[in-house]
mmCIF file of C-alpha atoms in Angstrom:
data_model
loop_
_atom_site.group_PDB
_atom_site.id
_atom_site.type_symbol
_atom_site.label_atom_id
_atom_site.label_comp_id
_atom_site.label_asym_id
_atom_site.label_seq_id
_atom_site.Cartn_x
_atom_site.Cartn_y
_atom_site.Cartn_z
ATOM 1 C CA UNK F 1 59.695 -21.689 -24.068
ATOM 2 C CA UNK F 2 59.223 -20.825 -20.185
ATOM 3 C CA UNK F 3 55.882 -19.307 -19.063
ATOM 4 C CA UNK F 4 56.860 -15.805 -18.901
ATOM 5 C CA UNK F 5 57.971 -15.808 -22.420
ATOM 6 C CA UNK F 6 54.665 -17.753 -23.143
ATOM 7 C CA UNK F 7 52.792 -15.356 -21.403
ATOM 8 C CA UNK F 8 54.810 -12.137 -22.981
ATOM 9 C CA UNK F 9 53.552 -14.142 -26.601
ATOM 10 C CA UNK F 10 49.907 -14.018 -25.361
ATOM 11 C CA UNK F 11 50.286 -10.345 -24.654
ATOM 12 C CA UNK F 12 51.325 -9.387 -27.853
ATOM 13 C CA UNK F 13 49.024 -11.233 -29.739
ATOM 14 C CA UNK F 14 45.903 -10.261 -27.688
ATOM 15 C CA UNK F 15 47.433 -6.925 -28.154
ATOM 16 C CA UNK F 16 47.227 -7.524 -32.217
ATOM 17 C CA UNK F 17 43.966 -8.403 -32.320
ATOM 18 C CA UNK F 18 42.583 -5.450 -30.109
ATOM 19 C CA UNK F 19 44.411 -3.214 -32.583
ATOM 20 C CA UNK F 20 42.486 -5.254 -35.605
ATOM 21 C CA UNK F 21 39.299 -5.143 -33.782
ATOM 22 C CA UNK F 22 39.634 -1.452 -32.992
ATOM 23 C CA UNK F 23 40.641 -0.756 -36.602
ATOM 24 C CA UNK F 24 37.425 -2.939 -38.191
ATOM 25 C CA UNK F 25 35.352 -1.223 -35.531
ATOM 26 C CA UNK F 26 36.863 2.342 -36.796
ATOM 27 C CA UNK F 27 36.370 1.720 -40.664
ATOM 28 C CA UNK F 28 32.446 0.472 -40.088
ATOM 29 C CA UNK F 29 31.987 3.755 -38.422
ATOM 30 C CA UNK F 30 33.134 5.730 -41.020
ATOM 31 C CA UNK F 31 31.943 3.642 -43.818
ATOM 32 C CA UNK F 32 28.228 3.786 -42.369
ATOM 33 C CA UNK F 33 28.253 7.522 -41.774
ATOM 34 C CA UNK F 34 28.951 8.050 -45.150
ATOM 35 C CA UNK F 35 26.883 5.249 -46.638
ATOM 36 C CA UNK F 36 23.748 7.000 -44.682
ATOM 37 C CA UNK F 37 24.396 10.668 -45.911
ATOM 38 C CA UNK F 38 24.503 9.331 -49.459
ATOM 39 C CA UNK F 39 21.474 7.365 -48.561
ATOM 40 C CA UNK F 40 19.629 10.050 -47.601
ATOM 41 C CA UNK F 41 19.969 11.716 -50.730
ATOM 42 C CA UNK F 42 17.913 9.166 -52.577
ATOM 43 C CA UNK F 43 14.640 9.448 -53.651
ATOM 44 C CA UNK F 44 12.230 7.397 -51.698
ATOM 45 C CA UNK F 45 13.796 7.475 -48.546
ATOM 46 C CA UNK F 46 13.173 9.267 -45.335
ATOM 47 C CA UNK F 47 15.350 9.943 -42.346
ATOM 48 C CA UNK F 48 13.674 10.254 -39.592
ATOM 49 C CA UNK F 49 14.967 12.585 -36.533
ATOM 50 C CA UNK F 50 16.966 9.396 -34.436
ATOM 51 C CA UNK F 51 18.739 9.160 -37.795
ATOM 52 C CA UNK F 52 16.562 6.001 -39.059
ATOM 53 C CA UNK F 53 16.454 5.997 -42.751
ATOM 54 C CA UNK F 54 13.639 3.803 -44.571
ATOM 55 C CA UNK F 55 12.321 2.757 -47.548
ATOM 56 C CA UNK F 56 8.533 1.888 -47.716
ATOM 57 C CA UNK F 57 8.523 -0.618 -50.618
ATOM 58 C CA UNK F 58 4.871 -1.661 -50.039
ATOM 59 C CA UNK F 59 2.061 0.032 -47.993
ATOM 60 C CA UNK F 60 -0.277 -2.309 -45.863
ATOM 61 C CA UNK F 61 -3.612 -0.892 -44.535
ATOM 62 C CA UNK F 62 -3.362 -3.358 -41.025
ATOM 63 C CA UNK F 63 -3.066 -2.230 -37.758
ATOM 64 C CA UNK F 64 0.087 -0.319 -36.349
ATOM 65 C CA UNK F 65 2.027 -2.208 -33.120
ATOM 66 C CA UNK F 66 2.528 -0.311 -29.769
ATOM 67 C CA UNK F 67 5.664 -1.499 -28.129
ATOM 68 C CA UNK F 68 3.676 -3.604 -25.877
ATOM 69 C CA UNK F 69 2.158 -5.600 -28.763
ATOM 70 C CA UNK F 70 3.762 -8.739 -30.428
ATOM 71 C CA UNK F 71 4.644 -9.106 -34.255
ATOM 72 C CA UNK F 72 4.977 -11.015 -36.663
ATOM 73 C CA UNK F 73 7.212 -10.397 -39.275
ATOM 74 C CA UNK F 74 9.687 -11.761 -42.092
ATOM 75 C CA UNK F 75 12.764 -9.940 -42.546
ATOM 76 C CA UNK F 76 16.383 -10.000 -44.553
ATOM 77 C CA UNK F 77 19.831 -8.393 -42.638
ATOM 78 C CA UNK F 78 22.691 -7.581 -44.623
ATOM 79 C CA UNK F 79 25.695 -5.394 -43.820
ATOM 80 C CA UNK F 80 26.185 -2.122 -45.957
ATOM 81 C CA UNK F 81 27.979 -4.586 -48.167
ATOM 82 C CA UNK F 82 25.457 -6.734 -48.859
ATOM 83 C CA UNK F 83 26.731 -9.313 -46.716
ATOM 84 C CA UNK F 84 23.747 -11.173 -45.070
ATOM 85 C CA UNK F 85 23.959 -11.698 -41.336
ATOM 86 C CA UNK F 86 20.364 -12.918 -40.595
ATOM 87 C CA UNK F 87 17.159 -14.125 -42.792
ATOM 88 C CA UNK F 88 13.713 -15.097 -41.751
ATOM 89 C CA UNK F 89 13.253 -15.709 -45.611
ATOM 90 C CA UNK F 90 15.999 -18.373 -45.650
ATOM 91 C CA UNK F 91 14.807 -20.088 -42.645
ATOM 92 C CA UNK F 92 11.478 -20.151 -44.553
ATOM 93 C CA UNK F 93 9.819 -19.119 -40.820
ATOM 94 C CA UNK F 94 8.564 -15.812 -40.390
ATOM 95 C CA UNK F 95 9.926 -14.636 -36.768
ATOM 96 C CA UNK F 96 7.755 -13.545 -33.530
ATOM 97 C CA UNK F 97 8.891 -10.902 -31.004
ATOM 98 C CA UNK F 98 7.349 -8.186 -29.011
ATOM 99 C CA UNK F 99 7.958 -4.843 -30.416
ATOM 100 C CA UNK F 100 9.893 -3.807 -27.857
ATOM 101 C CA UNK F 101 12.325 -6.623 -27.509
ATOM 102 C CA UNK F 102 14.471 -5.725 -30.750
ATOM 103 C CA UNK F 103 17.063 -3.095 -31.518
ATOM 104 C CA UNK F 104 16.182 0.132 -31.004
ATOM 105 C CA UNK F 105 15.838 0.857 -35.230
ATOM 106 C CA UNK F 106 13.153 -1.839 -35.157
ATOM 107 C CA UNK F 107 11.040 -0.373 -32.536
ATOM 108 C CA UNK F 108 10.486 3.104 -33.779
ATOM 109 C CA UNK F 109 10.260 1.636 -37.201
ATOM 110 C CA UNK F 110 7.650 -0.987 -36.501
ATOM 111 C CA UNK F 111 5.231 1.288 -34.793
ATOM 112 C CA UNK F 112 5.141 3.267 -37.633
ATOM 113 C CA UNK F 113 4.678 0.675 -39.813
ATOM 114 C CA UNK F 114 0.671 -1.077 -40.891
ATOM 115 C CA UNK F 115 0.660 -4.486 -40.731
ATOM 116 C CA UNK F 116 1.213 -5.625 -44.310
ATOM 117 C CA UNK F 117 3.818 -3.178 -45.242
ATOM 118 C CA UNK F 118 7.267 -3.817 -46.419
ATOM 119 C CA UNK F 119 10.271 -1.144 -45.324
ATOM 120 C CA UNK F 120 13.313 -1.267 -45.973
ATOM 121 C CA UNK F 121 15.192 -0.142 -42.914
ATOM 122 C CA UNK F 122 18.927 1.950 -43.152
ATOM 123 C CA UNK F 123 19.623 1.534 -39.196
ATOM 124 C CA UNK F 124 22.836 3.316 -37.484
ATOM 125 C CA UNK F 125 25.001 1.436 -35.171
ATOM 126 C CA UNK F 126 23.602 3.575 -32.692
ATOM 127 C CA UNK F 127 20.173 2.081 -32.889
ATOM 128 C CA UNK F 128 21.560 -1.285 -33.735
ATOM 129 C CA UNK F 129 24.017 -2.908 -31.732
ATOM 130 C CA UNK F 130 26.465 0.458 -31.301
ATOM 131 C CA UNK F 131 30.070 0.015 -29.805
ATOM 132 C CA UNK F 132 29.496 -3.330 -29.017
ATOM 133 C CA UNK F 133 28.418 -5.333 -32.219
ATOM 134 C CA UNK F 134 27.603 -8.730 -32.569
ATOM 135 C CA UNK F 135 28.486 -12.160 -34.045
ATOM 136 C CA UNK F 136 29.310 -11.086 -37.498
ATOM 137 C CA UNK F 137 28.338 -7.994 -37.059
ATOM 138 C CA UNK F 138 30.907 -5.401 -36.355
ATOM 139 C CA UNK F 139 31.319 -2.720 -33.542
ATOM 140 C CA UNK F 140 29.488 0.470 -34.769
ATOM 141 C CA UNK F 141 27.967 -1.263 -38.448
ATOM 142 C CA UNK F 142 25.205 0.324 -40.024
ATOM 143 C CA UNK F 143 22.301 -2.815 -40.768
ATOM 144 C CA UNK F 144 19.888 -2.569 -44.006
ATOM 145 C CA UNK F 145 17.438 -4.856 -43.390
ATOM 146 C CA UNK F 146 13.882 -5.654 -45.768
ATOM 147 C CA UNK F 147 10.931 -6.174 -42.938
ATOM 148 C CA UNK F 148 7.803 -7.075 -43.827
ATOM 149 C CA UNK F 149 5.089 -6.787 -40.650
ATOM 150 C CA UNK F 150 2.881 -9.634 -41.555
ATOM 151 C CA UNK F 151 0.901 -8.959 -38.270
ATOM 152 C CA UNK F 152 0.537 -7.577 -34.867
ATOM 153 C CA UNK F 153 -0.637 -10.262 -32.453
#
């Protein structure tokens, strides 16, 4: 095989797997807009006006983070499909981050949150990591993730 027939190979396939990436990218959008409308219809859950859904699970009486403060928090990730991408729970370490270095889902939820409150989050792509996506993660997913603010630092 001679290089422009090797190179005419790699164009094709790159080409197939933009095509599969765009399609994966296209069925997470639609799957998460419906999975949040029928989300919203549950009982329990409020959407707030960026299009944040959440769950409180358990009310904590602690302080409330600004962006500018520092948390502490433990915290489970799954995909709409209950596929987990991300656990502070199975690392058995509860993480540390300032409030306003996490997607943009977890910053307006957090400051609305008392420290020693569990939500459970519904976060659009577009609040989460949009077009672009990430590891296993794909373009325009919604995330559901459990956080518990243990404390604001």
């Amino acid at each position: 095989m001679g290089q422009e027939e090797m190179s005419a190979s790699f164009k094709v396939i790159r080409e197939i797997m933009q095509a599969e990436a765009a399609a994966k990218a296209e069925q997470a959008a639609g799957a998460g807009k419906a999975y949040l409308a029928e989300n919203a219809k549950r009982e329990g859950v409020t959407t707030l006006a960026s299009g944040l859904q959440f769950e409180a699970l358990t009310s904590g009486d602690g302080a409330k983070p600004t962006r500018e403060d520092q948390v502490r928090v433990h915290y489970h990730g799954t995909l709409i499909d209950g596929t987990v991408f991300d656990s502070s729970y199975d690392r058995g370490e509860p993480a540390e981050f300032p409030v306003s270095g996490v997607i943009a889902g977890w910053t307006e939820a957090l400051q609305l949150m008392n420290a020693g409150s569990k939500w459970r989050l519904h976060v659009p792509s577009e609040l989460a990591y949009g077009a672009q996506g990430v590891g296993s993660i794909a373009p325009h997913s919604v995330l559901v993730f459990d956080v518990e603010l243990l404390d604001v630092l």
